Short mmCIF file of C-alpha atoms in Angstrom, two decimals:
data_model
loop_
_atom_site.label_atom_id
_atom_site.label_comp_id
_atom_site.label_asym_id
_atom_site.label_seq_id
_atom_site.Cartn_x
_atom_site.Cartn_y
_atom_site.Cartn_z
CA MET A 971 0.00 0.00 0.00
CA VAL A 972 2.76 2.40 0.99
CA GLY A 973 4.79 1.00 -1.88
CA VAL A 974 2.29 2.18 -4.46
CA ALA A 975 2.17 5.61 -2.90
CA LEU A 976 5.95 5.75 -2.76
CA ALA A 977 6.07 4.80 -6.41
CA PHE A 978 3.81 7.72 -7.23
CA ALA A 979 5.86 9.96 -5.01
CA LEU A 980 9.10 8.82 -6.60
CA VAL A 981 7.79 9.34 -10.09
CA GLY A 982 6.49 12.73 -9.14
CA ALA A 983 9.63 13.62 -7.28
CA GLY A 984 11.74 12.38 -10.15
CA ALA A 985 9.91 14.71 -12.46
CA TYR A 986 10.42 17.50 -9.98
CA PHE A 987 14.09 16.64 -9.67
CA GLY A 988 14.60 16.76 -13.39
CA ALA A 989 12.83 20.07 -13.61
CA SER A 990 14.67 21.52 -10.66
CA ARG A 991 17.93 21.41 -12.55
CA GLY A 992 17.67 25.15 -12.95
CA ARG A 993 15.05 25.19 -15.67
CA ASP A 994 11.59 25.35 -14.16
CA ALA A 995 11.55 27.16 -10.81
CA GLU A 996 7.92 26.32 -10.18
CA THR A 997 8.47 22.62 -9.72
CA VAL A 998 11.45 22.76 -7.38
CA ILE A 999 11.16 20.71 -4.21
CA GLY A 1000 12.44 22.38 -1.08
CA GLY A 1001 13.38 25.96 -0.52
CA PRO A 1002 13.76 28.54 2.20
CA PHE A 1003 12.15 27.89 5.53
CA SER A 1004 12.22 29.93 8.70
CA LEU A 1005 11.35 27.92 11.79
CA VAL A 1006 12.52 27.48 15.38
CA ASP A 1007 14.01 24.52 17.19
CA GLY A 1008 13.07 23.11 20.56
CA ASP A 1009 15.03 25.78 22.37
CA GLY A 1010 13.38 28.59 20.46
CA HIS A 1011 16.45 29.27 18.31
CA PRO A 1012 15.76 30.33 14.72
CA VAL A 1013 16.56 27.61 12.22
CA THR A 1014 16.45 28.09 8.48
CA ASP A 1015 17.34 26.02 5.48
CA ARG A 1016 20.64 27.88 5.41
CA SER A 1017 21.48 26.61 8.89
CA PHE A 1018 22.62 23.33 7.39
CA ARG A 1019 24.43 24.37 4.21
CA GLY A 1020 27.40 22.13 3.66
CA ARG A 1021 25.57 19.10 5.05
CA PHE A 1022 22.73 16.98 3.76
CA MET A 1023 19.29 17.34 5.32
CA LEU A 1024 16.86 14.43 5.77
CA VAL A 1025 13.52 16.17 6.14
CA TYR A 1026 10.26 14.68 7.40
CA PHE A 1027 6.99 16.49 8.02
CA GLY A 1028 4.66 15.02 10.63
CA TYR A 1029 3.04 15.72 13.98
CA THR A 1030 3.65 14.42 17.48
CA PHE A 1031 0.10 13.26 18.14
CA CYS A 1032 0.49 10.82 15.29
CA PRO A 1033 0.57 7.41 16.96
CA ASP A 1034 1.44 5.14 14.07
CA VAL A 1035 3.02 6.43 10.86
CA CYS A 1036 5.25 9.21 12.18
CA PRO A 1037 6.79 7.15 15.00
CA ALA A 1038 7.34 4.28 12.58
CA THR A 1039 9.14 6.49 10.08
CA LEU A 1040 11.18 8.34 12.67
CA THR A 1041 12.17 5.10 14.38
CA ASP A 1042 13.51 4.00 11.02
CA VAL A 1043 15.29 7.35 10.58
CA ALA A 1044 16.95 6.88 13.96
CA ASP A 1045 17.97 3.38 12.99
CA ALA A 1046 19.31 4.58 9.63
CA MET A 1047 21.40 7.28 11.31
CA ASP A 1048 22.93 4.62 13.55
CA ARG A 1049 23.73 2.41 10.58
CA LEU A 1050 25.30 5.17 8.50
CA GLY A 1051 28.38 5.31 10.67
CA PRO A 1052 30.70 8.23 9.91
CA LYS A 1053 28.45 9.37 7.04
CA ALA A 1054 25.77 10.20 9.60
CA ASP A 1055 27.75 13.30 10.52
CA ARG A 1056 27.18 14.55 6.98
CA VAL A 1057 23.40 14.37 7.41
CA GLN A 1058 21.07 16.41 9.59
CA ALA A 1059 17.73 14.70 10.22
CA LEU A 1060 14.87 17.14 10.69
CA PHE A 1061 11.32 16.67 11.91
CA ILE A 1062 9.09 19.59 10.93
CA THR A 1063 5.67 19.65 12.52
CA ILE A 1064 2.59 20.36 10.49
CA ASP A 1065 0.62 20.78 13.73
CA PRO A 1066 2.31 23.82 15.31
CA ARG A 1067 -0.78 24.48 17.38
CA ARG A 1068 -0.10 21.51 19.63
CA ASP A 1069 3.54 20.88 18.78
CA THR A 1070 5.22 23.71 20.62
CA GLU A 1071 8.97 24.12 21.00
CA ALA A 1072 9.21 22.06 24.17
CA VAL A 1073 7.08 19.35 22.64
CA VAL A 1074 9.08 18.94 19.44
CA LYS A 1075 12.33 19.02 21.37
CA GLN A 1076 11.37 16.12 23.60
CA TYR A 1077 9.62 14.23 20.82
CA ALA A 1078 12.59 14.32 18.45
CA ALA A 1079 15.13 13.54 21.17
CA ASN A 1080 13.13 10.46 22.13
CA PHE A 1081 13.97 8.92 18.76
CA THR A 1082 17.62 9.93 18.51
CA PRO A 1083 19.82 12.89 19.43
CA ARG A 1084 20.54 13.16 15.71
CA LEU A 1085 16.97 14.32 15.02
CA ILE A 1086 16.10 18.00 15.46
CA GLY A 1087 12.44 18.95 15.86
CA LEU A 1088 11.30 22.20 14.31
CA THR A 1089 8.14 24.22 14.75
CA GLY A 1090 7.04 27.82 14.23
CA THR A 1091 4.09 30.02 13.52
CA SER A 1092 1.37 28.47 11.43
CA ASP A 1093 2.41 30.76 8.56
CA ALA A 1094 6.05 29.70 8.81
CA VAL A 1095 5.02 26.05 8.85
CA ALA A 1096 2.70 26.60 5.90
CA ASP A 1097 5.55 28.22 3.96
CA ALA A 1098 7.88 25.32 4.66
CA ALA A 1099 5.26 22.73 3.76
CA ARG A 1100 4.47 24.58 0.56
CA ALA A 1101 8.14 24.69 -0.41
CA TYR A 1102 8.38 20.92 0.08
CA ARG A 1103 5.03 20.26 -1.59
CA VAL A 1104 3.74 18.64 1.58
CA TYR A 1105 -0.01 18.29 1.82
CA TYR A 1106 -1.53 18.53 5.28
CA ALA A 1107 -5.01 19.09 6.63
CA MET A 1108 -6.80 18.87 9.95
CA HIS A 1109 -9.34 16.10 10.39
CA ARG A 1110 -11.77 16.75 13.22
CA THR A 1111 -12.67 13.78 15.39
CA GLY A 1112 -14.72 15.52 18.08
CA ALA A 1113 -16.00 18.78 19.48
CA GLY A 1114 -13.02 19.67 21.65
CA PRO A 1115 -10.27 22.01 20.39
CA ASP A 1116 -7.73 19.19 20.49
CA ASP A 1117 -9.98 16.56 18.93
CA TYR A 1118 -8.27 16.19 15.59
CA SER A 1119 -5.73 14.22 13.66
CA MET A 1120 -3.71 15.49 10.73
CA ASP A 1121 -3.78 14.08 7.25
CA HIS A 1122 -0.38 14.64 5.69
CA SER A 1123 1.99 13.50 2.96
CA SER A 1124 4.52 11.15 4.42
CA ILE A 1125 7.72 11.44 2.42
CA LEU A 1126 11.34 11.72 3.49
CA TYR A 1127 13.32 14.26 1.50
CA LEU A 1128 17.09 14.17 1.14
CA MET A 1129 18.42 17.63 0.44
CA GLY A 1130 22.04 18.24 -0.63
CA PRO A 1131 24.78 20.37 0.92
CA ASP A 1132 23.78 23.14 -1.46
CA GLY A 1133 20.23 23.02 -0.11
CA ARG A 1134 18.78 21.53 -3.27
CA PHE A 1135 16.61 18.44 -3.48
CA VAL A 1136 18.55 15.23 -4.07
CA ALA A 1137 16.00 12.41 -3.79
CA PRO A 1138 13.07 11.07 -1.81
CA VAL A 1139 14.02 8.30 0.63
CA SER A 1140 11.79 5.28 0.99
CA ALA A 1141 10.86 3.85 4.37
CA GLU A 1142 9.63 0.60 2.83
CA GLU A 1143 12.60 -1.41 4.00
CA GLY A 1144 13.07 0.17 7.39
CA GLY A 1145 16.21 1.75 8.72
CA ALA A 1146 18.50 -0.64 6.89
CA GLY A 1147 16.98 0.24 3.53
CA MET A 1148 17.09 3.92 4.37
CA ALA A 1149 20.74 3.77 5.39
CA GLU A 1150 21.57 2.03 2.13
CA GLN A 1151 19.78 4.64 0.03
CA ILE A 1152 21.29 7.56 1.93
CA GLY A 1153 24.74 6.00 2.01
CA LYS A 1154 24.78 5.89 -1.79
CA LEU A 1155 23.83 9.55 -2.07
CA VAL A 1156 25.96 11.07 0.66
CA SER A 1157 29.52 11.88 -0.27
CA MET B 182 -22.25 -33.98 53.17
CA ILE B 183 -22.41 -30.22 52.99
CA VAL B 184 -18.64 -29.87 52.84
CA ARG B 185 -18.32 -32.28 49.93
CA ARG B 186 -21.06 -30.50 47.98
CA TRP B 187 -19.31 -27.21 48.57
CA PHE B 188 -16.06 -28.56 47.21
CA VAL B 189 -17.76 -29.89 44.11
CA PHE B 190 -19.58 -26.60 43.54
CA ALA B 191 -16.38 -24.62 44.06
CA ALA B 192 -14.47 -26.82 41.67
CA LEU B 193 -17.11 -26.46 38.96
CA ALA B 194 -17.44 -22.72 39.55
CA SER B 195 -13.73 -22.07 39.39
CA ALA B 196 -13.39 -24.11 36.24
CA GLY B 197 -16.15 -22.02 34.67
CA VAL B 198 -14.63 -18.75 35.84
CA SER B 199 -11.16 -19.61 34.66
CA ARG B 200 -12.41 -20.49 31.20
CA VAL B 201 -14.08 -17.11 30.75
CA ALA B 202 -11.40 -14.95 32.37
CA ILE B 203 -8.31 -16.48 30.82
CA GLY B 204 -9.42 -16.37 27.19
CA GLN B 205 -5.88 -16.60 25.93
CA THR B 206 -5.11 -20.00 27.37
CA SER B 207 -8.54 -21.61 27.02
CA ALA B 208 -8.17 -25.11 25.68
CA ASP B 209 -11.39 -25.08 23.67
CA GLY B 210 -10.70 -21.63 22.14
CA GLY B 211 -13.92 -20.12 23.42
CA ALA B 212 -12.72 -16.55 23.52
CA PRO B 213 -10.49 -14.85 20.96
CA ARG B 214 -6.79 -15.17 21.71
CA VAL B 215 -4.65 -12.06 21.71
CA THR B 216 -0.93 -12.43 21.10
CA ASP B 217 2.20 -10.51 20.08
CA ALA B 218 1.06 -7.28 21.69
CA TRP B 219 3.66 -4.55 21.46
CA SER B 220 3.92 -0.82 21.73
CA ARG B 221 6.33 1.89 20.66
CA PRO B 222 8.23 4.01 23.17
CA ALA B 223 6.23 7.14 23.93
CA LEU B 224 6.06 9.98 26.40
CA LYS B 225 3.74 10.57 29.34
CA GLY B 226 0.77 12.72 28.37
CA ARG B 227 1.25 12.09 24.65
CA THR B 228 -0.07 9.45 22.27
CA GLY B 229 1.09 5.92 21.73
CA ALA B 230 0.13 2.90 19.69
CA VAL B 231 -0.32 -0.78 20.43
CA TYR B 232 -0.19 -3.51 17.80
CA LEU B 233 -1.36 -7.07 18.34
CA THR B 234 -2.80 -10.20 16.75
CA ILE B 235 -6.29 -11.52 17.45
CA ARG B 236 -7.10 -15.15 16.71
CA ALA B 237 -10.83 -15.78 16.62
CA GLY B 238 -12.43 -18.01 19.18
CA SER B 239 -15.13 -20.56 18.63
CA ARG B 240 -17.77 -18.05 17.57
CA ASP B 241 -18.06 -14.87 15.55
CA ASP B 242 -17.26 -11.85 17.63
CA ARG B 243 -16.57 -8.13 17.42
CA LEU B 244 -14.02 -5.98 19.19
CA LEU B 245 -15.99 -3.14 20.71
CA ALA B 246 -13.63 -1.25 22.95
CA LEU B 247 -10.23 -1.16 24.56
CA LYS B 248 -8.85 -0.01 27.86
CA THR B 249 -5.53 0.15 29.62
CA SER B 250 -4.09 1.59 32.78
CA ALA B 251 -1.29 3.04 30.66
CA ALA B 252 -3.51 5.66 29.04
CA ALA B 253 -6.58 7.77 29.68
CA GLU B 254 -8.15 6.46 26.50
CA ALA B 255 -7.55 3.62 24.10
CA GLU B 256 -9.31 3.47 20.74
CA LEU B 257 -9.08 1.41 17.61
CA HIS B 258 -7.80 3.50 14.70
CA ARG B 259 -6.77 2.83 11.17
CA SER B 260 -3.98 4.43 9.16
CA MET B 261 -4.65 4.69 5.45
CA ASP B 262 -2.33 5.62 2.63
CA ASP B 263 -4.32 7.66 0.16
CA HIS B 264 -1.93 8.16 -2.78
CA GLY B 265 0.89 9.33 -0.53
CA VAL B 266 -1.33 11.19 1.94
CA MET B 267 -1.45 9.43 5.30
CA ARG B 268 -4.79 9.62 7.04
CA MET B 269 -5.83 8.18 10.36
CA ARG B 270 -9.44 7.50 11.23
CA PRO B 271 -11.20 6.06 14.26
CA ALA B 272 -12.32 2.55 13.40
CA GLY B 273 -15.64 1.12 14.51
CA PRO B 274 -16.21 -2.32 16.00
CA LEU B 275 -13.79 -4.77 14.42
CA ALA B 276 -15.25 -8.06 13.27
CA VAL B 277 -13.36 -11.17 14.33
CA GLY B 278 -15.18 -14.07 12.70
CA THR B 279 -14.49 -17.73 13.41
CA GLY B 280 -11.31 -18.91 11.80
CA GLN B 281 -10.02 -15.38 11.30
CA VAL B 282 -6.70 -13.94 12.36
CA VAL B 283 -6.82 -10.15 12.61
CA ARG B 284 -3.52 -8.30 12.82
CA LEU B 285 -3.13 -4.78 14.11
CA GLU B 286 0.10 -3.66 12.43
CA PRO B 287 2.02 -0.46 11.66
CA GLY B 288 0.42 1.33 8.76
CA GLY B 289 -2.95 -0.30 9.33
CA TYR B 290 -5.25 -0.93 12.25
CA HIS B 291 -3.76 -0.07 15.60
CA VAL B 292 -4.79 0.78 19.12
CA MET B 293 -4.27 4.49 19.67
CA LEU B 294 -3.45 5.38 23.23
CA MET B 295 -4.24 8.94 24.29
CA GLY B 296 -3.11 10.68 27.42
CA LEU B 297 -0.45 8.21 28.42
CA THR B 298 -0.29 7.96 32.19
CA ARG B 299 3.46 7.42 32.12
CA ASP B 300 6.44 7.18 29.78
CA LEU B 301 6.59 3.94 27.84
CA THR B 302 10.20 2.83 27.66
CA PRO B 303 11.65 -0.19 25.83
CA GLY B 304 11.47 -3.36 27.89
CA GLU B 305 8.46 -2.34 29.96
CA SER B 306 5.08 -4.08 29.78
CA PHE B 307 1.55 -2.98 30.46
CA PRO B 308 -1.87 -4.65 30.22
CA VAL B 309 -4.29 -3.92 27.41
CA THR B 310 -7.87 -5.14 27.76
CA LEU B 311 -9.90 -5.89 24.67
CA VAL B 312 -13.67 -5.82 25.13
CA PHE B 313 -15.43 -8.25 22.80
CA GLU B 314 -19.13 -8.24 22.18
CA ALA B 315 -19.60 -11.94 22.85
CA ALA B 316 -16.51 -13.05 24.71
CA GLY B 317 -16.25 -10.11 27.04
CA GLU B 318 -12.91 -8.90 28.27
CA VAL B 319 -9.62 -10.40 27.18
CA THR B 320 -6.45 -8.92 28.61
CA ALA B 321 -3.08 -9.09 26.90
CA THR B 322 0.32 -7.83 27.92
CA ALA B 323 1.95 -5.32 25.58
CA THR B 324 5.71 -5.06 25.55
CA VAL B 325 7.36 -1.75 24.68
CA ARG B 326 10.01 -2.02 22.02
CA LYS B 327 11.80 0.27 19.61
CA GLY B 328 11.86 -1.49 16.28
CA ARG B 329 9.39 -3.29 14.08
CA ALA B 330 10.36 -6.73 15.28
CA PRO B 331 12.06 -8.21 18.31
CA ALA B 332 15.21 -8.60 16.26
CA ASP B 333 15.37 -4.84 15.82
CA ASP B 334 15.91 -4.34 19.50
CA MET B 335 19.18 -4.19 21.31
CA GLY B 336 21.47 -7.01 20.45
CA GLY B 337 19.25 -10.04 20.11
CA MET B 338 17.87 -9.91 23.62
CA PRO B 339 14.49 -11.68 23.57
CA MET B 340 11.71 -9.33 24.61
CA MET B 341 10.05 -11.32 27.35
CA PRO B 342 6.97 -9.79 28.92
CA MET B 343 8.09 -8.68 32.33
CA GLY B 344 5.97 -8.33 35.44
CA GLN B 345 4.05 -5.15 36.03
CA PRO B 346 6.49 -2.32 36.64
CA ALA B 347 6.38 -1.33 40.31
CA GLY B 348 4.01 1.63 40.35
CA ARG B 349 5.18 4.83 38.70
#
């Protein structure tokens, strides 16, 4: 099921990648973002120039998909060995209302110290999600203000040291598969 | 006379009680059996997930509700991949018909825990009670572990369900 979706995502991302080679600015994946980390420090896409970024958009109240993916990310970072230092894993929340700075800090750290959680104003998050072509929407499950889940695209993006999109990374084969994919792309 | 009758009654009663209460080990498979229950590490006050396998008992049944001391609420939910968009929806009563094996797995049906009453850390265990329409309550022990499978956890150590953690 995820495989089919990944296939679509890969085809789509591949098209984007081809186009992003400086020709068609409208279909570029990734771009500037202006968020904050768990300590309230400003973090932008430029904060990690010179290193790769492994970017995932999700939310902390997600019980199933996000923890599964981030557990695999943590595992992949362990398996990468020295190459892991060349990669910064990022978790960007698409639910900034509930996922405050303290929340994303603890959430990300619980998976691995190599994962940084980012949040921000709803506008800043919307800008980042738009740049990465991430779809997200609130799904109400009850009358209370916190009674909702988030629908969202679930794709891992590998961005290069120059900040440009390199490739999507599949979570189909867990952390081992991820480490293999990333290892081939990280110099 | 009276003493002997009491013993007989007690023996019959306890046999009946044990068959209903311990659904997992019932020899005639009356109640559904719940196995392989596991949970991801999660933080107090946040959400968590439990995955498990249900093997149908001797009659058609439906899973109506869930409860656990580890969380304020436990509900059946289902993750769905809609062309790359992940959605999660509350799931209604889950049918467990005779002969069926129903698996709650990552990416599909799962028990969503809300308002965790404590941190869930790898190696710990906690009870999860499944409320079936016909069979009543069946309690399983969920083990907290990091990876997808026991082999993913630290160095090949078998994840044995441990006793209840001394109150936290």
